[in-house]
Amino acid sequence: MDFALNKDQKELQTAFGKVCAADIAPGAAAADAAASLQIDNLKKIARAGYFATAVPEEFGGKGEELVTLFALTESLAAACPGTAMAASTSAWLCNTAILKYGSESLKKSLLPALAAGEKLGAFALAEPGAGSDINAMAATAVKDGDSWKLDGVKGLCWNAAAADVIIVIAKTGDGADAQPALSAFAVEKGCGYTVGEQAKTLGLRAAPAANIDLSGCAVPAANLLGAEGAGWDIAMDLLDYGRLQMAALAVGVSTACFMAAKEHAEARMAFGKPIGVFQEVAFKAADIYIAADVPRLLANQACWRKQQGENCAHLIASAKLLASQKVVEAAHKCLQVFGGKGYTADAPAERLYRDARFFEIGNGTTEIMRQVICKDLLGADF
Ligand SMILES: Cc1cc2nc3c(=O)[nH]c(=O)nc-3n(C[C@H](O)[C@H](O)[C@H](O)COP(=O)(O)OP(=O)(O)OC[C@H]3O[C@@H](n4cnc5c(N)ncnc54)[C@H](O)[C@@H]3O)c2cc1C
């Protein structure tokens, strides 16, 4: 097993990290305050090759492995978590869905523009009445000649308004064991869906999210991903990628917490000394460092196993669970290091504290992660 970054991957990470630190991080607080998608940021990271990272060269990408995409996503999240949330949804979920399940002609028509960052992707699985319980899904797709007619409402969805391609999972019939038969679609802009109001979220505000009303939406038959009825397996596979994405974002935010806490601990004076010399403060910085470093190791291993085609849902769930719990602890400690200033918008700690909380929820909650781990390790009857 070798999931260490090689020389080329490290160079890519360093170059991309410089772009993030110089061109993205300085605007993170303003992006949060604006609560809008930062198109300029997306253009900058597109130029730096972010969206192309894991797309094969034949479709205009760089053909890199998941560990590289993880490393770059981390760097972006350390700079601006909201921008990273929006961009990584496109790169980890939309790109992967089309690459793994799209027809050759769909790949040729969509992937080059997604890899170039000219198109943005989204992923709509959850619904207002079906988040953890995917089988409660109500959205439907019915075949009608050469197209599929979609109906129902998809719940909060990152990039809903800005997306050019939304990966939608919908019910296409009754399956076995009271499970609905699901199918996956690449729904392109202009197919007739409508997007609701932008949600007022606690954090990650530079990544707008909204509901999607699918009534009146018709998708060409060629935009079906995989076989009709294969949507459950596709959704589970994509959730693996989405959970690795969450882990990468969480590790990046923990890194941002470490950098912010370290800088403040070195600069802030109390009792005639920088507060970092007080062991209580220094130990917090050490804990915040570990909050990024240990989940990164686990997640890199999970990326590597997923890349090999292994069934490793429990390992991925473990990495997502650990990274998301650790980033919440890291953000809590970071805010504490800042003292009163940490409770205000004058310091990054307050924003990171709000951003961190999503990772315990998105793409499967902490509770569902534990269930995935138990089912994989203890058997289906658990
Ligand atoms: C801002 C935002 C953006 C989002 N973007 C997207 C997106 O782009 N695409 C997408 O598909 N989804 C998206 N989601 C939805 C997200 O994935 C779900 O919110 C998440 O999966 C949890 O589902 P839920 O909100 O329905 O919670 P529920 O399923 O109602 O869960 C509520 C609580 O009950 C617990 N619970 C539920 N069932 C069990 C059980 N069997 N055992 C133990 N505990 C249980 C949960 O862990 C949780 O604590 C987004 C959500 C938000 C808030």
Coordinates of C-alpha atoms and ligand atoms in Angstrom, one line a residue:
M1 CA 0.0 0.0 0.0
D2 CA 1.5 3.3 -1.0
F3 CA -0.6 6.4 -0.8
A4 CA 2.2 8.9 -0.3
L5 CA 2.3 11.8 -2.8
N6 CA 5.0 11.3 -5.4
K7 CA 7.3 14.1 -6.5
D8 CA 5.0 15.3 -9.3
Q9 CA 2.0 15.3 -7.0
K10 CA 3.9 17.2 -4.3
E11 CA 4.8 19.8 -6.9
L12 CA 1.2 20.1 -8.0
Q13 CA 0.1 20.5 -4.3
T14 CA 2.8 23.2 -3.7
A15 CA 1.9 25.2 -6.8
F16 CA -1.8 25.0 -6.1
G17 CA -1.3 25.8 -2.4
K18 CA 0.5 29.0 -3.5
V19 CA -2.4 30.1 -5.6
C20 CA -4.9 29.4 -2.8
A21 CA -2.8 31.2 -0.2
A22 CA -2.1 34.2 -2.4
D23 CA -5.3 34.6 -4.5
I24 CA -8.1 32.9 -2.5
A25 CA -7.4 33.1 1.2
P26 CA -7.2 36.9 1.5
G27 CA -10.9 37.2 0.3
A28 CA -12.3 34.4 2.5
A29 CA -13.9 36.7 5.1
A30 CA -15.4 38.9 2.4
A31 CA -16.7 35.9 0.6
D32 CA -18.4 34.7 3.8
A33 CA -19.9 38.1 4.4
A34 CA -21.2 38.4 0.8
A35 CA -22.8 34.9 1.1
S36 CA -22.5 34.4 -2.6
L37 CA -20.7 32.1 -5.0
Q38 CA -17.2 33.6 -5.8
I39 CA -17.0 33.3 -9.5
D40 CA -13.6 34.9 -9.6
N41 CA -12.3 32.3 -7.2
L42 CA -13.7 29.5 -9.4
K43 CA -12.0 31.0 -12.4
K44 CA -8.6 31.3 -10.6
I45 CA -8.7 27.7 -9.4
A46 CA -9.9 26.5 -12.8
R47 CA -6.8 28.2 -14.4
A48 CA -4.7 26.4 -11.8
G49 CA -6.2 23.1 -13.0
Y50 CA -8.3 22.2 -10.0
F51 CA -11.4 20.9 -11.8
A52 CA -9.3 18.9 -14.2
T53 CA -7.3 17.1 -11.5
A54 CA -9.0 13.6 -11.5
V55 CA -10.5 13.8 -15.0
P56 CA -8.6 11.5 -17.5
E57 CA -6.4 13.3 -20.1
E58 CA -8.6 12.1 -23.0
F59 CA -11.4 14.3 -21.6
G60 CA -9.2 17.3 -21.0
G61 CA -8.1 16.5 -17.5
K62 CA -4.8 15.8 -15.8
G63 CA -5.6 12.1 -15.0
E64 CA -4.4 12.4 -11.4
E65 CA -5.3 10.0 -8.6
L66 CA -7.8 10.7 -5.8
V67 CA -5.0 11.4 -3.3
T68 CA -4.0 14.4 -5.4
L69 CA -7.5 15.7 -5.6
F70 CA -7.7 15.2 -1.8
A71 CA -4.5 17.3 -1.3
L72 CA -5.7 20.1 -3.6
T73 CA -9.1 20.2 -2.0
E74 CA -7.5 20.4 1.4
S75 CA -5.4 23.4 0.3
L76 CA -8.5 25.2 -1.1
A77 CA -10.5 24.5 2.0
A78 CA -7.7 25.9 4.2
A79 CA -7.9 29.1 2.1
C80 CA -11.7 29.6 1.7
P81 CA -14.0 26.7 2.9
G82 CA -17.1 28.1 1.1
T83 CA -15.3 28.2 -2.3
A84 CA -13.9 24.8 -1.6
M85 CA -17.4 23.4 -0.8
A86 CA -18.8 24.7 -4.1
A87 CA -15.8 23.7 -6.3
S88 CA -15.3 20.3 -4.8
T89 CA -18.9 19.3 -5.2
S90 CA -18.3 19.7 -8.9
A91 CA -15.0 18.0 -9.0
W92 CA -15.7 15.1 -6.6
L93 CA -19.3 14.3 -7.4
C94 CA -20.5 15.6 -10.7
N95 CA -17.2 14.8 -12.6
T96 CA -17.0 11.4 -11.1
A97 CA -20.7 10.5 -11.8
I98 CA -20.3 11.4 -15.5
L99 CA -16.9 9.7 -15.8
K100 CA -18.0 6.4 -14.2
Y101 CA -21.6 6.2 -15.4
G102 CA -22.0 8.4 -18.4
S103 CA -22.1 7.1 -22.0
E104 CA -19.1 7.9 -24.2
S105 CA -20.9 10.7 -25.9
L106 CA -22.1 12.3 -22.6
K107 CA -18.5 12.1 -21.3
K108 CA -17.2 13.8 -24.5
S109 CA -19.9 16.5 -24.4
L110 CA -19.7 17.4 -20.7
L111 CA -16.3 16.4 -19.2
P112 CA -14.0 18.8 -21.0
A113 CA -16.1 21.8 -20.0
L114 CA -16.4 20.5 -16.4
A115 CA -12.6 19.8 -16.3
A116 CA -11.9 23.4 -17.6
G117 CA -14.2 24.9 -15.0
E118 CA -16.4 26.3 -17.7
K119 CA -19.3 24.3 -16.4
L120 CA -20.1 23.7 -12.7
G121 CA -21.7 20.6 -11.3
A122 CA -24.0 19.7 -8.4
F123 CA -25.3 16.5 -6.8
A124 CA -28.9 16.2 -5.7
L125 CA -29.7 13.0 -3.7
A126 CA -31.3 14.3 -0.5
E127 CA -34.9 15.6 -0.3
P128 CA -36.8 17.6 2.3
G129 CA -38.4 14.3 3.4
A130 CA -35.5 12.0 2.7
G131 CA -31.9 12.7 3.9
S132 CA -30.5 9.8 5.9
D133 CA -33.4 7.6 4.8
I134 CA -32.8 7.5 1.0
N135 CA -35.5 4.9 0.5
A136 CA -38.1 7.6 1.5
M137 CA -37.2 9.5 -1.7
A138 CA -40.3 10.9 -3.4
A139 CA -38.8 12.4 -6.6
T140 CA -39.7 10.4 -9.7
A141 CA -38.6 9.9 -13.2
V142 CA -40.9 8.4 -15.8
K143 CA -39.8 7.4 -19.3
D144 CA -41.6 9.3 -22.0
G145 CA -40.4 8.5 -25.5
D146 CA -36.9 9.7 -25.9
S147 CA -36.8 11.6 -22.6
W148 CA -37.4 11.1 -18.9
K149 CA -39.9 13.4 -17.1
L150 CA -38.8 14.2 -13.6
D151 CA -41.0 15.4 -10.8
G152 CA -40.6 16.1 -7.0
V153 CA -38.4 18.4 -4.9
K154 CA -34.7 17.8 -4.2
G155 CA -33.6 19.2 -0.8
L156 CA -30.8 21.7 -0.1
C157 CA -28.3 21.3 -2.9
W158 CA -24.9 23.0 -3.1
N159 CA -24.5 25.0 -6.4
A160 CA -28.2 24.4 -7.3
A161 CA -28.6 27.8 -8.9
A162 CA -25.2 28.1 -10.6
A163 CA -24.8 24.5 -11.8
D164 CA -24.8 23.6 -15.5
V165 CA -25.1 19.9 -14.7
I166 CA -26.9 18.4 -11.7
I167 CA -26.6 14.7 -10.9
V168 CA -30.1 13.8 -9.8
I169 CA -31.1 10.5 -8.3
A170 CA -34.9 9.7 -8.7
K171 CA -37.3 6.9 -8.3
T172 CA -38.0 5.0 -11.5
G173 CA -40.1 2.2 -10.1
D174 CA -40.6 -0.3 -7.2
G175 CA -37.6 -2.5 -6.4
A176 CA -37.2 -5.6 -4.2
D177 CA -37.6 -5.6 -0.4
A178 CA -39.7 -2.4 -0.3
Q179 CA -36.7 -0.4 -1.7
P180 CA -37.7 1.9 -4.5
A181 CA -35.8 1.3 -7.8
L182 CA -33.7 4.4 -8.3
S183 CA -31.9 5.8 -11.4
A184 CA -29.3 8.5 -11.9
F185 CA -29.5 11.4 -14.4
A186 CA -27.2 14.1 -15.6
V187 CA -29.7 17.0 -15.7
E188 CA -28.4 20.0 -17.7
K189 CA -29.4 23.6 -17.2
G190 CA -32.4 24.5 -19.3
C191 CA -34.1 21.1 -18.7
G192 CA -37.1 22.9 -17.0
Y193 CA -36.3 22.6 -13.2
T194 CA -36.6 25.6 -10.9
V195 CA -34.3 26.6 -8.1
G196 CA -35.7 27.9 -4.7
E197 CA -34.4 30.6 -2.5
Q198 CA -30.8 30.5 -1.3
A199 CA -30.8 28.9 2.2
K200 CA -29.5 31.1 5.1
T201 CA -26.8 28.7 6.3
L202 CA -24.7 28.7 9.5
G203 CA -21.4 28.6 7.5
L204 CA -19.8 27.8 4.2
R205 CA -21.7 30.9 3.0
A206 CA -19.7 31.3 -0.2
A207 CA -21.3 28.1 -1.4
P208 CA -25.0 28.8 -1.9
A209 CA -27.5 26.0 -1.4
A210 CA -31.1 25.8 -2.4
N211 CA -34.0 23.3 -3.1
I212 CA -34.7 22.2 -6.7
D213 CA -38.2 21.7 -7.9
L214 CA -38.1 19.1 -10.7
S215 CA -41.7 19.5 -11.9
G216 CA -41.6 20.3 -15.6
C217 CA -38.1 18.9 -16.0
A218 CA -37.5 16.7 -19.0
V219 CA -34.1 15.0 -19.6
P220 CA -33.0 13.3 -22.8
A221 CA -32.8 9.5 -22.5
A222 CA -29.0 9.8 -23.3
N223 CA -28.5 11.6 -20.0
L224 CA -29.4 8.4 -17.9
L225 CA -26.3 7.5 -16.0
G226 CA -25.7 3.7 -15.8
A227 CA -28.6 1.3 -16.3
E228 CA -32.2 2.1 -15.4
G229 CA -32.7 1.0 -11.8
A230 CA -28.9 1.1 -10.9
G231 CA -29.4 4.4 -9.0
W232 CA -29.0 2.9 -5.5
D233 CA -25.6 1.4 -6.3
I234 CA -24.5 4.6 -8.1
A235 CA -25.7 6.8 -5.2
M236 CA -23.8 4.6 -2.7
D237 CA -20.6 4.7 -4.9
L238 CA -20.9 8.5 -5.3
L239 CA -21.5 8.9 -1.5
D240 CA -18.1 7.3 -1.0
Y241 CA -16.6 10.1 -3.1
G242 CA -18.7 12.7 -1.3
R243 CA -17.5 11.5 2.1
L244 CA -13.9 11.6 1.0
Q245 CA -14.7 15.2 -0.3
M246 CA -16.1 16.0 3.2
A247 CA -12.9 14.6 4.8
A248 CA -10.7 16.7 2.6
L249 CA -12.7 19.9 3.3
A250 CA -12.7 19.1 7.1
V251 CA -8.9 18.5 7.1
G252 CA -8.4 21.8 5.2
V253 CA -10.5 23.7 7.7
S254 CA -8.6 22.1 10.6
T255 CA -5.4 23.3 8.9
A256 CA -6.8 26.8 8.7
C257 CA -7.6 26.6 12.4
F258 CA -4.0 25.5 13.1
M259 CA -2.5 28.4 11.1
A260 CA -4.9 31.0 12.6
A261 CA -4.3 29.7 16.2
K262 CA -0.5 29.5 15.8
E263 CA -0.3 33.1 14.3
H264 CA -2.4 34.5 17.1
A265 CA -0.6 32.5 19.8
E266 CA 2.7 34.0 18.6
A267 CA 1.4 37.6 18.3
R268 CA -0.9 38.0 21.3
M269 CA 0.8 39.1 24.5
A270 CA -0.5 38.5 28.0
F271 CA 1.4 38.7 31.3
G272 CA 4.3 40.0 29.3
K273 CA 4.7 37.0 27.1
P274 CA 3.2 35.6 23.8
I275 CA 0.3 33.4 24.9
G276 CA 1.8 30.5 23.0
V277 CA 4.3 30.0 25.8
F278 CA 1.5 29.1 28.2
Q279 CA 1.2 25.3 28.0
E280 CA -2.6 25.4 28.0
V281 CA -2.5 27.4 24.8
A282 CA 0.4 25.5 23.2
F283 CA -1.4 22.2 23.9
K284 CA -4.5 23.5 22.0
A285 CA -2.3 24.2 19.0
A286 CA -0.9 20.7 19.2
D287 CA -4.4 19.2 19.4
I288 CA -5.5 21.3 16.4
Y289 CA -2.5 20.1 14.4
I290 CA -3.4 16.5 15.2
A291 CA -7.0 17.2 14.1
A292 CA -5.7 17.7 10.6
D293 CA -2.8 15.2 10.5
V294 CA -4.4 12.0 11.7
P295 CA -7.7 12.2 9.7
R296 CA -5.6 13.1 6.6
L297 CA -3.6 9.8 7.0
L298 CA -6.8 7.7 7.3
A299 CA -8.5 9.6 4.4
N300 CA -5.5 9.2 2.1
Q301 CA -5.5 5.5 2.7
A302 CA -9.3 5.5 2.0
C303 CA -8.7 7.4 -1.3
W304 CA -6.0 5.0 -2.3
R305 CA -8.2 1.9 -1.6
K306 CA -11.2 3.5 -3.4
Q307 CA -8.9 4.2 -6.4
Q308 CA -7.9 0.5 -6.4
G309 CA -11.6 -0.3 -6.7
E310 CA -11.8 -1.9 -3.3
N311 CA -15.1 -2.0 -1.4
C312 CA -14.0 0.2 1.5
A313 CA -17.2 2.0 2.6
H314 CA -16.4 1.5 6.3
L315 CA -12.9 3.0 5.9
I316 CA -14.3 6.0 4.0
A317 CA -17.0 6.5 6.6
S318 CA -14.3 6.2 9.4
A319 CA -12.2 8.9 7.7
K320 CA -15.3 11.2 7.2
L321 CA -16.4 10.6 10.8
L322 CA -13.0 11.3 12.3
A323 CA -12.2 14.3 10.1
S324 CA -15.6 15.9 10.8
Q325 CA -15.5 15.4 14.6
K326 CA -11.9 16.6 14.7
V327 CA -12.5 19.8 12.8
V328 CA -15.3 20.7 15.1
E329 CA -12.9 20.2 18.1
A330 CA -10.2 22.1 16.2
A331 CA -12.5 25.1 15.5
H332 CA -13.7 25.1 19.1
K333 CA -10.0 25.2 20.4
C334 CA -9.0 27.8 17.8
L335 CA -11.8 30.2 18.9
Q336 CA -10.7 29.7 22.5
V337 CA -7.1 30.6 21.6
F338 CA -8.4 33.9 20.2
G339 CA -10.3 34.7 23.4
G340 CA -12.9 37.4 23.1
K341 CA -11.7 38.4 19.6
G342 CA -12.5 34.8 18.6
Y343 CA -16.2 35.4 19.3
T344 CA -16.3 38.3 16.8
A345 CA -16.2 38.4 13.0
D346 CA -12.8 40.3 13.4
A347 CA -11.0 37.0 13.6
P348 CA -11.1 34.0 11.3
A349 CA -11.9 31.7 14.2
E350 CA -15.6 32.7 14.3
R351 CA -16.1 31.9 10.6
L352 CA -14.2 28.6 10.8
Y353 CA -16.3 27.6 13.8
R354 CA -19.4 28.0 11.8
D355 CA -18.0 26.4 8.7
A356 CA -16.8 23.3 10.5
R357 CA -20.2 22.2 11.7
F358 CA -21.4 21.1 8.3
F359 CA -19.0 18.2 7.9
E360 CA -20.7 16.2 10.7
I361 CA -23.9 16.4 8.6
G362 CA -23.3 16.5 4.9
N363 CA -23.1 13.4 2.8
G364 CA -24.2 11.3 5.7
T365 CA -24.4 12.3 9.3
T366 CA -22.0 11.1 12.1
E367 CA -24.7 8.7 13.2
I368 CA -25.1 7.3 9.7
M369 CA -21.3 7.0 9.4
R370 CA -21.3 4.7 12.5
Q371 CA -24.1 2.6 10.9
V372 CA -22.1 2.2 7.7
I373 CA -19.1 1.1 9.7
C374 CA -21.1 -1.4 11.7
K375 CA -22.9 -2.8 8.6
D376 CA -19.7 -3.3 6.7
L377 CA -17.9 -4.8 9.7
L378 CA -20.7 -6.6 11.6
G379 CA -22.8 -7.7 8.7
A380 CA -26.1 -6.6 7.0
D381 CA -28.3 -7.8 9.9
F382 CA -26.8 -5.3 12.3
Ligands
LIG1 C1 -26.5 23.5 3.4 C2 -26.8 22.1 3.0 C3 -26.4 21.7 1.7 C4 -26.7 20.4 1.3 N1 -26.3 20.0 0.0 C5 -26.6 18.8 -0.4 C6 -26.3 18.4 -1.7 O1 -25.7 19.2 -2.5 N2 -26.8 17.2 -2.2 C7 -27.5 16.4 -1.4 O2 -27.9 15.3 -1.8 N3 -27.8 16.7 -0.1 C8 -27.4 17.9 0.4 N4 -27.7 18.2 1.7 C9 -28.4 17.3 2.5 C10 -27.6 16.6 3.5 O3 -26.8 15.6 2.9 C11 -28.6 16.0 4.6 O4 -29.0 17.1 5.4 C12 -27.9 15.0 5.5 O5 -27.7 13.8 4.8 C13 -28.9 14.6 6.7 O6 -30.1 14.4 6.3 P1 -31.4 15.1 7.0 O7 -31.0 16.6 7.0 O8 -32.6 14.7 6.2 O9 -31.4 14.7 8.4 P2 -32.3 13.4 9.0 O10 -32.1 12.2 8.2 O11 -33.7 13.9 9.2 O12 -31.6 13.2 10.4 C14 -31.9 14.0 11.6 C15 -31.1 13.4 12.7 O13 -31.5 12.1 13.0 C16 -30.4 11.2 12.9 N5 -30.9 9.9 12.3 C17 -31.6 9.7 11.2 N6 -31.8 8.4 11.0 C18 -31.1 7.8 11.9 C19 -30.9 6.4 12.3 N7 -31.4 5.4 11.5 N8 -30.1 6.1 13.3 C20 -29.5 7.1 14.1 N9 -29.7 8.4 13.8 C21 -30.5 8.7 12.8 C22 -29.4 11.9 12.0 O14 -28.1 11.4 12.2 C23 -29.6 13.4 12.4 O15 -28.8 13.6 13.6 C24 -27.4 19.5 2.2 C25 -27.7 19.9 3.5 C26 -27.4 21.2 3.9 C27 -27.8 21.6 5.3

